[in-house]
PDB file of C-alpha atoms in Angstrom:
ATOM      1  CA  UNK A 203       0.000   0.000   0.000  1.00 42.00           C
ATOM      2  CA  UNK A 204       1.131   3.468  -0.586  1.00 47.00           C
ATOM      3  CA  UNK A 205       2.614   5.216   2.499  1.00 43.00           C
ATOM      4  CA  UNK A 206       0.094   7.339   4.341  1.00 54.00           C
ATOM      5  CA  UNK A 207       2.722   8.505   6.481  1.00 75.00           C
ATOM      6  CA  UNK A 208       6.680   8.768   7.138  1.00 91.00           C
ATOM      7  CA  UNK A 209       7.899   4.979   7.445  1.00 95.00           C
ATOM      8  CA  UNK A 210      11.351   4.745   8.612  1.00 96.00           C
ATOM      9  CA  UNK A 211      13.451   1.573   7.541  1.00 97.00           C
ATOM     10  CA  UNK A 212      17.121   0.973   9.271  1.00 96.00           C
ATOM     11  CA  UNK A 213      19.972  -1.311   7.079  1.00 97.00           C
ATOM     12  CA  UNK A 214      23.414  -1.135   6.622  1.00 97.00           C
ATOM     13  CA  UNK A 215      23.677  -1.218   2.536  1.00 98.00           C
ATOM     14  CA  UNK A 216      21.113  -0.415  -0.532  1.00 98.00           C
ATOM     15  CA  UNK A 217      20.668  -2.087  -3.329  1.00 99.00           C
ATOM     16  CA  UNK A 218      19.732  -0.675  -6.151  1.00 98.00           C
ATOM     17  CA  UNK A 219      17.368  -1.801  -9.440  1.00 98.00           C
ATOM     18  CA  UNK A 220      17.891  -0.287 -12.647  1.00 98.00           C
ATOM     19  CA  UNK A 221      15.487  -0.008 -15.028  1.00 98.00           C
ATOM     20  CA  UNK A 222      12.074   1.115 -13.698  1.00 97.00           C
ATOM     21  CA  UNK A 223      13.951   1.864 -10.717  1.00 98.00           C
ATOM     22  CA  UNK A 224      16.532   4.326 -11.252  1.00 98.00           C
ATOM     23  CA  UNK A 225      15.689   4.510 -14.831  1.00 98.00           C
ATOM     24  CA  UNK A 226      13.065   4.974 -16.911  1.00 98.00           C
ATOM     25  CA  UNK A 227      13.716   3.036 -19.729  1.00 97.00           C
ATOM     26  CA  UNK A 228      10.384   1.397 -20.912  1.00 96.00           C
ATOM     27  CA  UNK A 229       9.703   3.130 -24.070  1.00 95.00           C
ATOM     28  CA  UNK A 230      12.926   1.129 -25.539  1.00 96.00           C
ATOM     29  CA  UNK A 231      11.962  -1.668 -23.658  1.00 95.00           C
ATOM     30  CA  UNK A 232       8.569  -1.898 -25.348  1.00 95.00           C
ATOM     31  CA  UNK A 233       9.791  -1.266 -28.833  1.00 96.00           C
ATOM     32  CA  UNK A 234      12.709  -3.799 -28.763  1.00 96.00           C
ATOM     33  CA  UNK A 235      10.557  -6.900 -26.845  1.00 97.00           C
ATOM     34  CA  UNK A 236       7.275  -5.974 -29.199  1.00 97.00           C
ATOM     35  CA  UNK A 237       9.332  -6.228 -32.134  1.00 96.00           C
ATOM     36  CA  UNK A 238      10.859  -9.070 -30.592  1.00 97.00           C
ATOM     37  CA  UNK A 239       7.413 -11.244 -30.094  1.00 97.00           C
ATOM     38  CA  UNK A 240       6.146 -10.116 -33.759  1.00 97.00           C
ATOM     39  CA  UNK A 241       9.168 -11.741 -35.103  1.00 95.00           C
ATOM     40  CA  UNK A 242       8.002 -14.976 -32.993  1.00 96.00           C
ATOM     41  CA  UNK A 243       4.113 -15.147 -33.302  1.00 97.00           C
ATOM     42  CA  UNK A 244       3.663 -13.987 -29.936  1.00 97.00           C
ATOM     43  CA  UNK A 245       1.208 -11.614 -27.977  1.00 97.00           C
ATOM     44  CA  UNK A 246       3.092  -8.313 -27.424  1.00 97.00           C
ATOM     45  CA  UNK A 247       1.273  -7.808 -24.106  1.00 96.00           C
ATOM     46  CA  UNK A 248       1.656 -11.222 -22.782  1.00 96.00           C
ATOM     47  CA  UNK A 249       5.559 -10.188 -23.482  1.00 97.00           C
ATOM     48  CA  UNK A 250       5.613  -7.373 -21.708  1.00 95.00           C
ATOM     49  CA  UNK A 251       4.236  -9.179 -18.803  1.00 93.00           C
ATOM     50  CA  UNK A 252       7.268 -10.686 -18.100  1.00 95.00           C
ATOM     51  CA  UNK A 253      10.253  -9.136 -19.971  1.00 93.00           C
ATOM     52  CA  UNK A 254      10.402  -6.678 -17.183  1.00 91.00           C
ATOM     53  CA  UNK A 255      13.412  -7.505 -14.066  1.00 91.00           C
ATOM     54  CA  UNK A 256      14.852 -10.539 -15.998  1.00 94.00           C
ATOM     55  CA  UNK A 257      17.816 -11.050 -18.286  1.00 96.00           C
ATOM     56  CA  UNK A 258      16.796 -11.584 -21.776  1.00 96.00           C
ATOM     57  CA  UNK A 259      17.687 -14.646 -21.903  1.00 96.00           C
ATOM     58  CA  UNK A 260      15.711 -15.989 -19.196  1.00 96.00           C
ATOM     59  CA  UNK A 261      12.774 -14.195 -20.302  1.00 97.00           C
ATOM     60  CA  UNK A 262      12.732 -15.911 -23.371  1.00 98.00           C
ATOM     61  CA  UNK A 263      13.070 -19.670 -22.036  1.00 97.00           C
ATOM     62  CA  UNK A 264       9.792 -18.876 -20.010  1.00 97.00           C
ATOM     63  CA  UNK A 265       7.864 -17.238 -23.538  1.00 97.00           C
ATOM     64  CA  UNK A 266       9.657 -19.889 -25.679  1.00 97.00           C
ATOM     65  CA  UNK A 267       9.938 -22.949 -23.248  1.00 96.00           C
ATOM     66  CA  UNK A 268      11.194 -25.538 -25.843  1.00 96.00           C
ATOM     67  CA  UNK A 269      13.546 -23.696 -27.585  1.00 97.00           C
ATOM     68  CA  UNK A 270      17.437 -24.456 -27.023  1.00 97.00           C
ATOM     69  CA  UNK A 271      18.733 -21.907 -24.412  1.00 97.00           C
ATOM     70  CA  UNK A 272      21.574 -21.753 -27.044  1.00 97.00           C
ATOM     71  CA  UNK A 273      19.145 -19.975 -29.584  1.00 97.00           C
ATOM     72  CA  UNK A 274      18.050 -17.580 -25.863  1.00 97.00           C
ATOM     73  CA  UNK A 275      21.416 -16.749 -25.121  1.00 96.00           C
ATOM     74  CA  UNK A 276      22.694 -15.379 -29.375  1.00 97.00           C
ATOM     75  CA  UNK A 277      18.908 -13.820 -29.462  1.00 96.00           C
ATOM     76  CA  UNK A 278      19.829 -12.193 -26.387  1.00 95.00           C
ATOM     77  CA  UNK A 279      23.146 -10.774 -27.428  1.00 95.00           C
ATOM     78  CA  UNK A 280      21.678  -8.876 -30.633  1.00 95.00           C
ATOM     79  CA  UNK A 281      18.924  -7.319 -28.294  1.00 95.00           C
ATOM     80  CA  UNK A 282      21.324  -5.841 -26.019  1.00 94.00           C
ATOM     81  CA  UNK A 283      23.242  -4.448 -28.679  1.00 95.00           C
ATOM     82  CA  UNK A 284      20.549  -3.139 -29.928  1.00 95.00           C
ATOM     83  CA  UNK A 285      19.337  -1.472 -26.013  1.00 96.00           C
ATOM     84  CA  UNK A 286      22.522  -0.425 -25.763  1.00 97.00           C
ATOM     85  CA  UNK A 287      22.265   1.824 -29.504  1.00 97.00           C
ATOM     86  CA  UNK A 288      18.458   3.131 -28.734  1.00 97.00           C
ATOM     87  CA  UNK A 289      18.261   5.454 -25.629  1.00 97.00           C
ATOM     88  CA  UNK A 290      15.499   7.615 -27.281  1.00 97.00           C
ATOM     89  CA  UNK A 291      13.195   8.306 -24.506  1.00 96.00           C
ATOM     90  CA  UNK A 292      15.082   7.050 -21.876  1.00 98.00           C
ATOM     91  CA  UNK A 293      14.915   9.320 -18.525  1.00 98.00           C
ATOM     92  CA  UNK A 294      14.947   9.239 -14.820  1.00 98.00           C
ATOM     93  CA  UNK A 295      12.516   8.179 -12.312  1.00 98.00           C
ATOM     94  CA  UNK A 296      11.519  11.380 -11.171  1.00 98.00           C
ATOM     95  CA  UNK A 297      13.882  11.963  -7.704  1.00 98.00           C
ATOM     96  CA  UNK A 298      16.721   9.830  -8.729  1.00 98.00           C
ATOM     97  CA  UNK A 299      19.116  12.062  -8.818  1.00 98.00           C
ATOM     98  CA  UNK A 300      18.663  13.275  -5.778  1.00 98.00           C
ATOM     99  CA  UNK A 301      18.535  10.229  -4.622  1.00 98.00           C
ATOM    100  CA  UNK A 302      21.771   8.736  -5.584  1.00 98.00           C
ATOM    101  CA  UNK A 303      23.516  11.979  -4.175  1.00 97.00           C
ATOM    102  CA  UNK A 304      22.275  11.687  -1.000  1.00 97.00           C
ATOM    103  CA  UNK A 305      23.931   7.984  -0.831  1.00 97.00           C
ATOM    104  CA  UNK A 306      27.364   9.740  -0.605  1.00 93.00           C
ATOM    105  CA  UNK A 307      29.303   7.876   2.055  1.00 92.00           C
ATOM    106  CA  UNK A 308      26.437   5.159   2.372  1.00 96.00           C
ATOM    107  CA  UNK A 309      27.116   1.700   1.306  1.00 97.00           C
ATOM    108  CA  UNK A 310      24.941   0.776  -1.775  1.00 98.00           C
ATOM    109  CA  UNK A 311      25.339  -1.009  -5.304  1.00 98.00           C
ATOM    110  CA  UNK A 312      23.760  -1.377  -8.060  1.00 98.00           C
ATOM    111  CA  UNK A 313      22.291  -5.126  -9.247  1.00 98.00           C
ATOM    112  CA  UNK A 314      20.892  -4.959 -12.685  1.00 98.00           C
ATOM    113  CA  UNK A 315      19.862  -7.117 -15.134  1.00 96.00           C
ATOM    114  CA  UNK A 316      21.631  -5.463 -17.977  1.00 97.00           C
ATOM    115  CA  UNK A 317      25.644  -5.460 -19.164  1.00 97.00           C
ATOM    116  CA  UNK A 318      27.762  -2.886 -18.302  1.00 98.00           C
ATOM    117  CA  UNK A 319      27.682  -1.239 -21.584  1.00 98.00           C
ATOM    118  CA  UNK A 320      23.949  -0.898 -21.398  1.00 98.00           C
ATOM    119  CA  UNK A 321      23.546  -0.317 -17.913  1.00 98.00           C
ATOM    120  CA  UNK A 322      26.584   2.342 -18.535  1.00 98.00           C
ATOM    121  CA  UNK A 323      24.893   3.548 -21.780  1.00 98.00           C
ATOM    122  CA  UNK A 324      20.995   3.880 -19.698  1.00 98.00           C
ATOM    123  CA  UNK A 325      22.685   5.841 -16.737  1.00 98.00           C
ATOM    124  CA  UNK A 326      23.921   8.290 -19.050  1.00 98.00           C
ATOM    125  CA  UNK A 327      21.181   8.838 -21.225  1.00 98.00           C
ATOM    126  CA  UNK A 328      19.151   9.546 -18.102  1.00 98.00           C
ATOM    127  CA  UNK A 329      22.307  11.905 -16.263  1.00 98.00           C
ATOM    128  CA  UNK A 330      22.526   9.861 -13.582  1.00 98.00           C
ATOM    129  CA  UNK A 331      25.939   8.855 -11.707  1.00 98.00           C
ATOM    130  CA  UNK A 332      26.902   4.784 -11.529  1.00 98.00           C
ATOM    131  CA  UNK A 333      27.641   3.742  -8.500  1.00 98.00           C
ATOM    132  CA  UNK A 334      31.363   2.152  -7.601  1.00 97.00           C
ATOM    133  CA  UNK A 335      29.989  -1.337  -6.645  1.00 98.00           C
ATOM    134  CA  UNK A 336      27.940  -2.840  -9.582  1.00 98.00           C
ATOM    135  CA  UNK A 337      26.725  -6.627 -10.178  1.00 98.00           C
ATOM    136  CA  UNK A 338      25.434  -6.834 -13.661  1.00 98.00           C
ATOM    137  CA  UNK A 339      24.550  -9.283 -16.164  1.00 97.00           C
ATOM    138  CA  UNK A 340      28.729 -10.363 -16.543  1.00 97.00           C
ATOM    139  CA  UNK A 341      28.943 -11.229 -13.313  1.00 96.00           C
ATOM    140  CA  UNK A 342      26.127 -13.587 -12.278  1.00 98.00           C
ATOM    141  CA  UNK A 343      25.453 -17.320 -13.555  1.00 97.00           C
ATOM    142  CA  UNK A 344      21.650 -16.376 -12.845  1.00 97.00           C
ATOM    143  CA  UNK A 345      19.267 -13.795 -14.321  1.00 97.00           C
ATOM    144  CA  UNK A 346      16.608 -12.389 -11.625  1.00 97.00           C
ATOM    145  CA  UNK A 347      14.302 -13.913  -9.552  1.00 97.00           C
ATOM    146  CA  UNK A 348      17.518 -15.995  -8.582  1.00 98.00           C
ATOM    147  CA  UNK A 349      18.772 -13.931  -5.983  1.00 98.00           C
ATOM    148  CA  UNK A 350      22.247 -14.608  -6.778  1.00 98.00           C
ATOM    149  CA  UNK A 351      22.870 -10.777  -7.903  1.00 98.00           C
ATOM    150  CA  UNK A 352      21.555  -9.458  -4.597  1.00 98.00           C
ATOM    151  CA  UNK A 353      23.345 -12.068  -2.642  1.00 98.00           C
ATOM    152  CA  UNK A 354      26.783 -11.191  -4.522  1.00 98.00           C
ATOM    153  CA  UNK A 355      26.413  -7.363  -4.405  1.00 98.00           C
ATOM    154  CA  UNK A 356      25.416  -7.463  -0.149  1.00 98.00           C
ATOM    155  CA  UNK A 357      29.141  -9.842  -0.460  1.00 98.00           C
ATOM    156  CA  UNK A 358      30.534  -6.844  -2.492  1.00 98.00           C
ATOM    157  CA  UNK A 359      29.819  -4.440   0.339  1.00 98.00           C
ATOM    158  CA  UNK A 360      30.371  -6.928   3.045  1.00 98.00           C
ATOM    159  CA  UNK A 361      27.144  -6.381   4.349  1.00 98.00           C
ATOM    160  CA  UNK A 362      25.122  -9.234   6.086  1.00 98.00           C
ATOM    161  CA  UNK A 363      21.650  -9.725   3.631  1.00 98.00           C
ATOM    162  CA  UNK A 364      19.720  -9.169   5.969  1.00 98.00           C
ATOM    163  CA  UNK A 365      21.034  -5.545   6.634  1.00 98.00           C
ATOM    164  CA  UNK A 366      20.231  -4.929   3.055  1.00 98.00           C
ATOM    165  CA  UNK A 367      17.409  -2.943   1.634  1.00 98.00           C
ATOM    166  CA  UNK A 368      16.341  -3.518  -1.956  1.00 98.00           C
ATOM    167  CA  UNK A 369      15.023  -0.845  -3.968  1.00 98.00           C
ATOM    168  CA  UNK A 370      12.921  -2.585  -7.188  1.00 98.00           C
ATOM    169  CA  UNK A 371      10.081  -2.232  -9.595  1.00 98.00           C
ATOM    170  CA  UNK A 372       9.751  -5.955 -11.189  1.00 97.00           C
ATOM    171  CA  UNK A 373       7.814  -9.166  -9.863  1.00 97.00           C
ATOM    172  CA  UNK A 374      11.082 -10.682 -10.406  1.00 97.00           C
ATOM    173  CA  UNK A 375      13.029  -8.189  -8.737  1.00 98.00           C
ATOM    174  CA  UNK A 376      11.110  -8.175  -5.737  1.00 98.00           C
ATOM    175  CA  UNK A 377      11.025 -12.058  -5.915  1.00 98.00           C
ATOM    176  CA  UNK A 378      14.599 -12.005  -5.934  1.00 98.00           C
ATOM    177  CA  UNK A 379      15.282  -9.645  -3.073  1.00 98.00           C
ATOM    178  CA  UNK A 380      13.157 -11.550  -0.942  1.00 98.00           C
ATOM    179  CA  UNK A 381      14.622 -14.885  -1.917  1.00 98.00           C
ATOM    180  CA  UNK A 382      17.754 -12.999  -1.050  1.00 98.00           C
ATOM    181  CA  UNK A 383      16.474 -12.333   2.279  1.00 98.00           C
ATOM    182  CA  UNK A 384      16.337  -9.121   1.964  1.00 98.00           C
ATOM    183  CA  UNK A 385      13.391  -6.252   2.352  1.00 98.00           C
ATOM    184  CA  UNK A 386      12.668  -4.413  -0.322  1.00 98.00           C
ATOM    185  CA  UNK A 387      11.274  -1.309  -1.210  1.00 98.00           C
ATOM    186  CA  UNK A 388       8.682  -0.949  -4.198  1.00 98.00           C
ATOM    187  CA  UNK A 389       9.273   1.725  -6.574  1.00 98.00           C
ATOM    188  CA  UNK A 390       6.509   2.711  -9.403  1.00 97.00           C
ATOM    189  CA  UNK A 391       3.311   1.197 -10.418  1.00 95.00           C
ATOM    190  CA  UNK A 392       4.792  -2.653 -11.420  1.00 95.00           C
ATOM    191  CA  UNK A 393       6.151  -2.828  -8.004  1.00 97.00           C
ATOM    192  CA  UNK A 394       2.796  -2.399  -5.839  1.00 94.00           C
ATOM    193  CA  UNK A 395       1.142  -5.559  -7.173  1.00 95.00           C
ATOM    194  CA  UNK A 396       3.735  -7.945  -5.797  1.00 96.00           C
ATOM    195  CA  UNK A 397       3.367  -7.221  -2.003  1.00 93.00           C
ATOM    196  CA  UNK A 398       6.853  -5.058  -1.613  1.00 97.00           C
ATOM    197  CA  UNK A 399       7.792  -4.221   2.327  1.00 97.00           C
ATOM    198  CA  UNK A 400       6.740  -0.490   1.145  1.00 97.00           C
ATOM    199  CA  UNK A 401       5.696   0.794  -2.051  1.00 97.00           C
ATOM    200  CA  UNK A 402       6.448   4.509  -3.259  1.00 97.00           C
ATOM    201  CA  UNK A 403       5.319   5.925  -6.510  1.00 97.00           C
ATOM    202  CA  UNK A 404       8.942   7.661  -7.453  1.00 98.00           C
ATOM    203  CA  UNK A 405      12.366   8.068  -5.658  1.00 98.00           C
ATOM    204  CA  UNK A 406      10.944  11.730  -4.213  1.00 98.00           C
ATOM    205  CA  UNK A 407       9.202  10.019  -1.532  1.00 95.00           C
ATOM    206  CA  UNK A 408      12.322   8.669  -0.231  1.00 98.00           C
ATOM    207  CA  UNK A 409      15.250   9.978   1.891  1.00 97.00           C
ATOM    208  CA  UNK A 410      18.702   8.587   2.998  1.00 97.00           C
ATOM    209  CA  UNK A 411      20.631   9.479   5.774  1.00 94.00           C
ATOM    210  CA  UNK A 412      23.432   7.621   8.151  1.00 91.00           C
ATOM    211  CA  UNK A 413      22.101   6.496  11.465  1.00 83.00           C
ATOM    212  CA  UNK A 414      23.789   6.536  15.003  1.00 79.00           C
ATOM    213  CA  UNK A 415      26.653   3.623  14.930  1.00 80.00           C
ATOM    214  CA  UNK A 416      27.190   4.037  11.105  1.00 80.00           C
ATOM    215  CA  UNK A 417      23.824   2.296  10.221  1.00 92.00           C
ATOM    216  CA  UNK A 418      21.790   3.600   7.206  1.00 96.00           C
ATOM    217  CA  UNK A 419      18.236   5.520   7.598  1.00 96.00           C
ATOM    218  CA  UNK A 420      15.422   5.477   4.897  1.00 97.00           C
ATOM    219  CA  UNK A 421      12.184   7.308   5.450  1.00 97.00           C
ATOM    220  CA  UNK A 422       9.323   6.639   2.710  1.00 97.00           C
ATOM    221  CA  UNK A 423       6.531   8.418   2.411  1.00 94.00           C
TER     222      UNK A 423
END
C-alpha cells in the first residue's frame, strides 16, 4: 500500500534496481521486446508481462519454453546491442538524482539485469551517476528472480543480507530480493502488485541518511 505517512526503515547497505527503478527506460523496452514477439508469433502484451526484471535470456526460455537456451542466449546478445544503440526516450525516475547523491558515504550497489555497456549507456542517457559497486549481467550465472545478484552485491559491500534494503520495480526483482532475504522497497506502479515491504510511486518520496553507529536511515513516504 502506498505510504500514508513517514515509514522509517534501518539497514546497513542499498541495493539498487535499474530499469524502472533508477531509470526509466520502458519506451525502448517496449519497442525492442514488441518487435521481438512479432518476429516470434507472440502476444506483445503477454511479453511485456514478463520481460520486465529478468535477463533476456531468461525471459525468453519462459515465452519460448522448448527452444534451445543456445538460440536464448545469441537472441539475447543482438537485443542488447541493440538497447545499448536506442536510448530515445530514456529518462529518470523522477527523484533519482537526488537520490543517488544523498547515498554519498552510504554503502549501496547497483544489481541490474543489464551489461555494463547498457547499464553504462541507460545511466547516461538519463544523467545519472553509476555507482562504484555494480553486479550486472557479466557477473552472475543467474538472471533475476535468482537472488544470486543481490546475494553477490550485499558480499561486495560486506554487508550481512539481511542488513540490506532492496530498492525494485519488477515481480522478479522483488522475488529475488526476498529470496535474497532481503526487504525491499517498491518503486513505481509494477512494483505495488507484488506485495513489496513499502511501495512509493517515485524516488521523491524517499530519503537517505546515516544512522547513530554508522547504520543507514530510509524514510518513505
Amino acid at each position: 500500500m502506498p505510504m500514508t505517512a513517514t515509514t522509517v526503515l534501518t539497514a546497513r547497505a542499498l541495493l539498487l534496481d535499474m530499469d524502472g527503478t533508477l531509470v526509466n527506460s520502458d519506451a525502448v523496452v517496449e519497442r525492442i521486446w514488441r518487435r521481438w514477439a512479432d518476429r516470434h508469433g507472440l502476444d506483445g502484451d503477454e511479453v511485456m508481462k514478463v520481460a520486465h526484471g529478468r535477463q533476456g535470456y531468461a525471459s525468453m526460455a519462459v515465452l519460448l519454453p522448448h527452444r534451445p537456451m543456445e538460440q536464448n542466449h545469441a537472441d539475447n546478445a543482438r537485443m542488447l546491442a541493440e538497447e545499448t544503440a536506442d536510448t530515445d526516450g530514456v529518462v529518470e525516475i523522477p527523484g533519482a538524482g537526488a537520490f543517488l547523491a544523498s547515498l554519498a558515504g552510504v554503502p549501496h550497489a547497483l544489481v541490474t539485469s543489464a551489461d555494463v555497456a547498457l547499464s553504462t549507456a541507460r545511466m547516461g542517457a538519463a544523467g545519472l551517476p553509476l555507482p562504484e559497486v555494480r553486479v550486472t549481467a557479466e557477473s552472475v550465472g543467474a538472471s533475476k528472480p535468482d537472488p544470486e545478484g543481490f546475494l553477490k552485491g550485499a558480499a561486495e559491500l560486506g554487508v550481512a543480507p539481511a542488513d540490506c534494503l532492496v530498492f525494485e520495480d519488477s515481480g522478479a526483482g522483488i522475488a529475488a530480493g526476498r529470496s535474497a532475504g532481503m526487504r525491499v522497497v517498491g518503486v513505481g506502479p509494477r512494483a505495488r502488485v507484488h506485495g513489496p515491504d513499502v511501495w512509493v510511486p517515485d524516488l521523491t518520496g524517499v530519503a537517505v541518511d546515516v544512522a547513530d553507529g554508522g547504520g543507514v536511515r530510509v524514510r518513505v513516504w
